[in-house]
Amino acid sequence: MRRLGSVQRKMPCVFVTEVKDEPSAKREHQPFKVLATETISHKALDADIHSAIPTEKVDGTCCYVTTYKDQPYLWARLDRKPNKQADKRFKNFLRSKENTKEFLWNVEEDFRPVPECWIPAKEIEHLKGNPVPDENGHIPGWVPVEKSNKQYCWHSSVVNYEFEIALVLKHHPDDPGLLEISAVPLSDLLEQTLELIGTNINGNPYGLGNKKHPIHLLIPHGAFQIRNLPKLKHNDLLSWFEGCREGKIEGIVWHCSDGCLIKVHRHHLGLSWPIPDTYMNSKPVIINMNLNKYDHAFDTKCLFNHFSKIDNQKFGRLKDILLDV
């Protein structure tokens, strides 16, 4: 099977969307909804969406693995955003219906500073050596996750740079109906994007851990392929999300053969998220850490050590895992 695409920019919806003047169910203070029409978008058709691989859209925060300090490192998403003055000009430009030209950015002056180690996302356009902001006025990018940076403490909890491993959730290689939590070499994840999920991420829609004993895990993008998706029609997808056990997910991401990623979110179809019983929580999960090959002991407080205590144990679902700290 070919390696699936990585998430380096905002993904377009598979359908043409329209804005409705109703309060958003997705964003608390947003006075409008973005809903899908029944028309498949030109971007999706150009990317040969009908031959694409559909996968589960996982609700977390996006991460990236690439080299830093001569070793594989986990990087956190950090979009570079405009300063107050530039943001005001950009919003006035968007409100003005008379403007037919593109908004002109001065990347060196219009944007807030970012750490020196920040890098722009791979697939964004460049003009005269500078990254070009997207349609929202943001420049997607990444910063390395350092143990000393408390802002990314939950990111740090899923990696060990001494042994160059990461805590990963994926399907068991011999049983697609079984999930597996394992320690994966960071080198195996190089140039991949992943989703960080867990107790302190996005309201914890999958019910992992608790405040006293938080649990966080990485899921490679494209890891959960959807096998029996209906035809790409608005009403068929709506019925699938509402009526099928496999449809109890945040959304779908199609991985197209040209590397393009196309999505649909439950909110695009007017459906709620999060929901009580997710499909991810309907599958049993086994712990397969296999940490005996590492010479030195792990920090007693780290997730790797806690999971090693329940190595080879099987649980009915993800939310049943409780770490004995």
CSV table of N, CA and C in Angstrom, one decimal, residues 248-313:
chain,number,residue,atom,x,y,z
A,248,LYS,N,-19.5,6.8,13.4
A,248,LYS,CA,-19.4,7.5,14.6
A,248,LYS,C,-18.0,8.1,14.8
A,249,ILE,N,-17.7,9.0,13.9
A,249,ILE,CA,-16.3,9.6,13.8
A,249,ILE,C,-16.5,11.1,13.5
A,250,GLU,N,-15.4,11.8,13.7
A,250,GLU,CA,-15.5,13.3,13.5
A,250,GLU,C,-15.7,13.6,12.1
A,251,GLY,N,-15.1,12.9,11.2
A,251,GLY,CA,-15.2,13.2,9.7
A,251,GLY,C,-14.4,12.2,8.9
A,252,ILE,N,-14.3,12.5,7.6
A,252,ILE,CA,-13.5,11.7,6.7
A,252,ILE,C,-12.5,12.5,6.0
A,253,VAL,N,-11.3,11.9,5.8
A,253,VAL,CA,-10.2,12.6,5.0
A,253,VAL,C,-9.9,11.6,3.9
A,254,TRP,N,-10.0,12.1,2.6
A,254,TRP,CA,-9.7,11.3,1.5
A,254,TRP,C,-8.3,11.6,1.1
A,255,HIS,N,-7.4,10.5,0.9
A,255,HIS,CA,-6.1,10.7,0.5
A,255,HIS,C,-6.0,10.4,-1.0
A,256,CYS,N,-5.8,11.4,-1.8
A,256,CYS,CA,-5.8,11.3,-3.3
A,256,CYS,C,-4.5,10.9,-3.8
A,257,SER,N,-4.5,10.3,-5.0
A,257,SER,CA,-3.2,9.7,-5.6
A,257,SER,C,-2.2,10.8,-5.8
A,258,ASP,N,-2.6,12.1,-6.0
A,258,ASP,CA,-1.6,13.1,-6.2
A,258,ASP,C,-1.1,13.8,-4.9
A,259,GLY,N,-1.5,13.2,-3.8
A,259,GLY,CA,-1.0,13.7,-2.5
A,259,GLY,C,-2.0,14.7,-1.9
A,260,CYS,N,-3.0,15.1,-2.6
A,260,CYS,CA,-4.0,16.0,-2.1
A,260,CYS,C,-4.9,15.4,-1.1
A,261,LEU,N,-5.3,16.1,0.0
A,261,LEU,CA,-6.1,15.7,1.0
A,261,LEU,C,-7.4,16.5,1.0
A,262,ILE,N,-8.6,15.8,1.0
A,262,ILE,CA,-9.9,16.4,0.9
A,262,ILE,C,-10.7,15.8,2.1
A,263,LYS,N,-11.5,16.7,2.8
A,263,LYS,CA,-12.2,16.3,4.0
A,263,LYS,C,-13.7,16.6,3.9
A,264,VAL,N,-14.4,15.9,4.8
A,264,VAL,CA,-15.7,16.4,5.2
A,264,VAL,C,-15.9,16.2,6.7
A,265,HIS,N,-16.4,17.2,7.4
A,265,HIS,CA,-16.6,17.1,8.9
A,265,HIS,C,-18.1,16.9,9.1
A,266,ARG,N,-18.4,16.3,10.2
A,266,ARG,CA,-19.8,16.1,10.6
A,266,ARG,C,-20.6,17.4,10.6
A,267,HIS,N,-19.9,18.5,11.0
A,267,HIS,CA,-20.5,19.8,11.0
A,267,HIS,C,-20.9,20.3,9.6
A,268,HIS,N,-20.1,19.9,8.6
A,268,HIS,CA,-20.5,20.3,7.2
A,268,HIS,C,-21.9,19.7,6.9
A,269,LEU,N,-22.3,18.6,7.5
A,269,LEU,CA,-23.5,18.0,7.2
A,269,LEU,C,-24.6,18.3,8.2
A,270,GLY,N,-24.3,19.3,9.1
A,270,GLY,CA,-25.3,19.7,10.1
A,270,GLY,C,-25.4,18.7,11.3
A,271,LEU,N,-24.4,17.9,11.5
A,271,LEU,CA,-24.4,16.9,12.6
A,271,LEU,C,-23.5,17.3,13.7
A,272,SER,N,-23.8,16.8,14.9
A,272,SER,CA,-23.0,17.2,16.1
A,272,SER,C,-21.7,16.5,16.2
A,273,TRP,N,-20.8,17.1,16.9
A,273,TRP,CA,-19.5,16.5,17.4
A,273,TRP,C,-19.0,17.4,18.5
A,274,PRO,N,-18.5,16.8,19.6
A,274,PRO,CA,-18.3,15.3,19.8
A,274,PRO,C,-19.6,14.6,20.1
A,275,ILE,N,-19.5,13.3,20.1
A,275,ILE,CA,-20.7,12.4,20.3
A,275,ILE,C,-20.3,11.4,21.4
A,276,PRO,N,-21.3,10.8,22.1
A,276,PRO,CA,-21.1,10.0,23.3
A,276,PRO,C,-20.2,8.7,23.0
A,277,ASP,N,-20.6,8.0,22.0
A,277,ASP,CA,-19.9,6.7,21.7
A,277,ASP,C,-19.2,6.7,20.4
A,278,THR,N,-17.9,7.0,20.4
A,278,THR,CA,-17.2,7.0,19.1
A,278,THR,C,-16.8,5.7,18.6
A,279,TYR,N,-16.6,5.6,17.3
A,279,TYR,CA,-16.2,4.3,16.7
A,279,TYR,C,-14.9,3.8,17.2
A,280,MET,N,-14.0,4.8,17.5
A,280,MET,CA,-12.7,4.4,18.0
A,280,MET,C,-12.8,3.7,19.4
A,281,ASN,N,-13.8,4.0,20.1
A,281,ASN,CA,-14.0,3.4,21.4
A,281,ASN,C,-14.9,2.2,21.4
A,282,SER,N,-15.2,1.7,20.2
A,282,SER,CA,-16.0,0.5,20.1
A,282,SER,C,-15.0,-0.7,19.9
A,283,LYS,N,-13.7,-0.5,19.7
A,283,LYS,CA,-12.8,-1.6,19.4
A,283,LYS,C,-11.9,-1.9,20.6
A,284,PRO,N,-11.6,-3.1,20.8
A,284,PRO,CA,-10.7,-3.5,21.9
A,284,PRO,C,-9.3,-3.0,21.6
A,285,VAL,N,-8.4,-2.8,22.6
A,285,VAL,CA,-7.1,-2.3,22.4
A,285,VAL,C,-6.1,-3.1,23.3
A,286,ILE,N,-5.0,-3.4,22.7
A,286,ILE,CA,-3.9,-4.2,23.4
A,286,ILE,C,-2.7,-3.3,23.6
A,287,ILE,N,-2.0,-3.5,24.7
A,287,ILE,CA,-0.8,-2.7,25.0
A,287,ILE,C,0.4,-3.6,24.6
A,288,ASN,N,1.3,-3.1,23.7
A,288,ASN,CA,2.4,-3.8,23.2
A,288,ASN,C,3.7,-2.9,23.2
A,289,MET,N,4.2,-2.7,24.4
A,289,MET,CA,5.3,-1.8,24.6
A,289,MET,C,6.7,-2.4,24.2
A,290,ASN,N,7.0,-3.6,24.7
A,290,ASN,CA,8.3,-4.2,24.4
A,290,ASN,C,9.5,-3.3,24.7
A,291,LEU,N,9.6,-2.8,25.9
A,291,LEU,CA,10.6,-1.9,26.3
A,291,LEU,C,11.9,-2.6,26.9
A,292,ASN,N,11.8,-3.9,27.0
A,292,ASN,CA,13.0,-4.7,27.6
A,292,ASN,C,14.3,-4.5,26.8
A,293,LYS,N,14.2,-4.1,25.5
A,293,LYS,CA,15.4,-4.0,24.8
A,293,LYS,C,16.2,-2.7,25.1
A,294,TYR,N,15.6,-1.8,25.9
A,294,TYR,CA,16.3,-0.6,26.3
A,294,TYR,C,17.0,-0.8,27.6
A,295,ASP,N,18.3,-0.4,27.6
A,295,ASP,CA,19.2,-0.7,28.7
A,295,ASP,C,18.8,0.0,30.0
A,296,HIS,N,18.4,1.3,29.9
A,296,HIS,CA,18.2,2.1,31.0
A,296,HIS,C,16.7,2.2,31.4
A,297,ALA,N,16.5,2.4,32.7
A,297,ALA,CA,15.1,2.5,33.2
A,297,ALA,C,14.5,3.8,32.7
A,298,PHE,N,13.2,3.8,32.5
A,298,PHE,CA,12.5,5.0,32.1
A,298,PHE,C,12.1,5.8,33.4
A,299,ASP,N,11.9,7.1,33.2
A,299,ASP,CA,11.4,7.9,34.3
A,299,ASP,C,10.1,7.3,34.9
A,300,THR,N,10.1,7.1,36.2
A,300,THR,CA,8.9,6.5,36.8
A,300,THR,C,7.6,7.2,36.5
A,301,LYS,N,7.7,8.5,36.2
A,301,LYS,CA,6.4,9.3,36.0
A,301,LYS,C,6.0,9.4,34.6
A,302,CYS,N,6.8,8.9,33.7
A,302,CYS,CA,6.5,9.0,32.2
A,302,CYS,C,5.5,8.0,31.8
A,303,LEU,N,4.8,8.3,30.7
A,303,LEU,CA,3.8,7.4,30.1
A,303,LEU,C,4.4,6.1,29.7
A,304,PHE,N,5.6,6.1,29.2
A,304,PHE,CA,6.2,4.9,28.7
A,304,PHE,C,6.3,3.9,29.9
A,305,ASN,N,6.7,4.4,31.0
A,305,ASN,CA,6.9,3.5,32.2
A,305,ASN,C,5.5,3.0,32.6
A,306,HIS,N,4.5,3.9,32.7
A,306,HIS,CA,3.2,3.5,33.1
A,306,HIS,C,2.6,2.4,32.2
A,307,PHE,N,2.7,2.6,30.9
A,307,PHE,CA,2.2,1.6,29.9
A,307,PHE,C,3.0,0.3,30.0
A,308,SER,N,4.3,0.4,30.3
A,308,SER,CA,5.0,-0.9,30.4
A,308,SER,C,4.5,-1.8,31.6
A,309,LYS,N,3.9,-1.1,32.6
A,309,LYS,CA,3.3,-1.9,33.7
A,309,LYS,C,2.1,-2.7,33.3
A,310,ILE,N,1.4,-2.3,32.2
A,310,ILE,CA,0.3,-3.0,31.8
A,310,ILE,C,0.5,-3.6,30.4
A,311,ASP,N,1.8,-3.9,30.1
A,311,ASP,CA,2.2,-4.5,28.8
A,311,ASP,C,1.5,-5.8,28.6
A,312,ASN,N,1.1,-6.0,27.3
A,312,ASN,CA,0.4,-7.2,26.9
A,312,ASN,C,-1.0,-7.4,27.4
A,313,GLN,N,-1.5,-6.4,28.1
A,313,GLN,CA,-2.9,-6.4,28.6
A,313,GLN,C,-3.9,-5.9,27.5
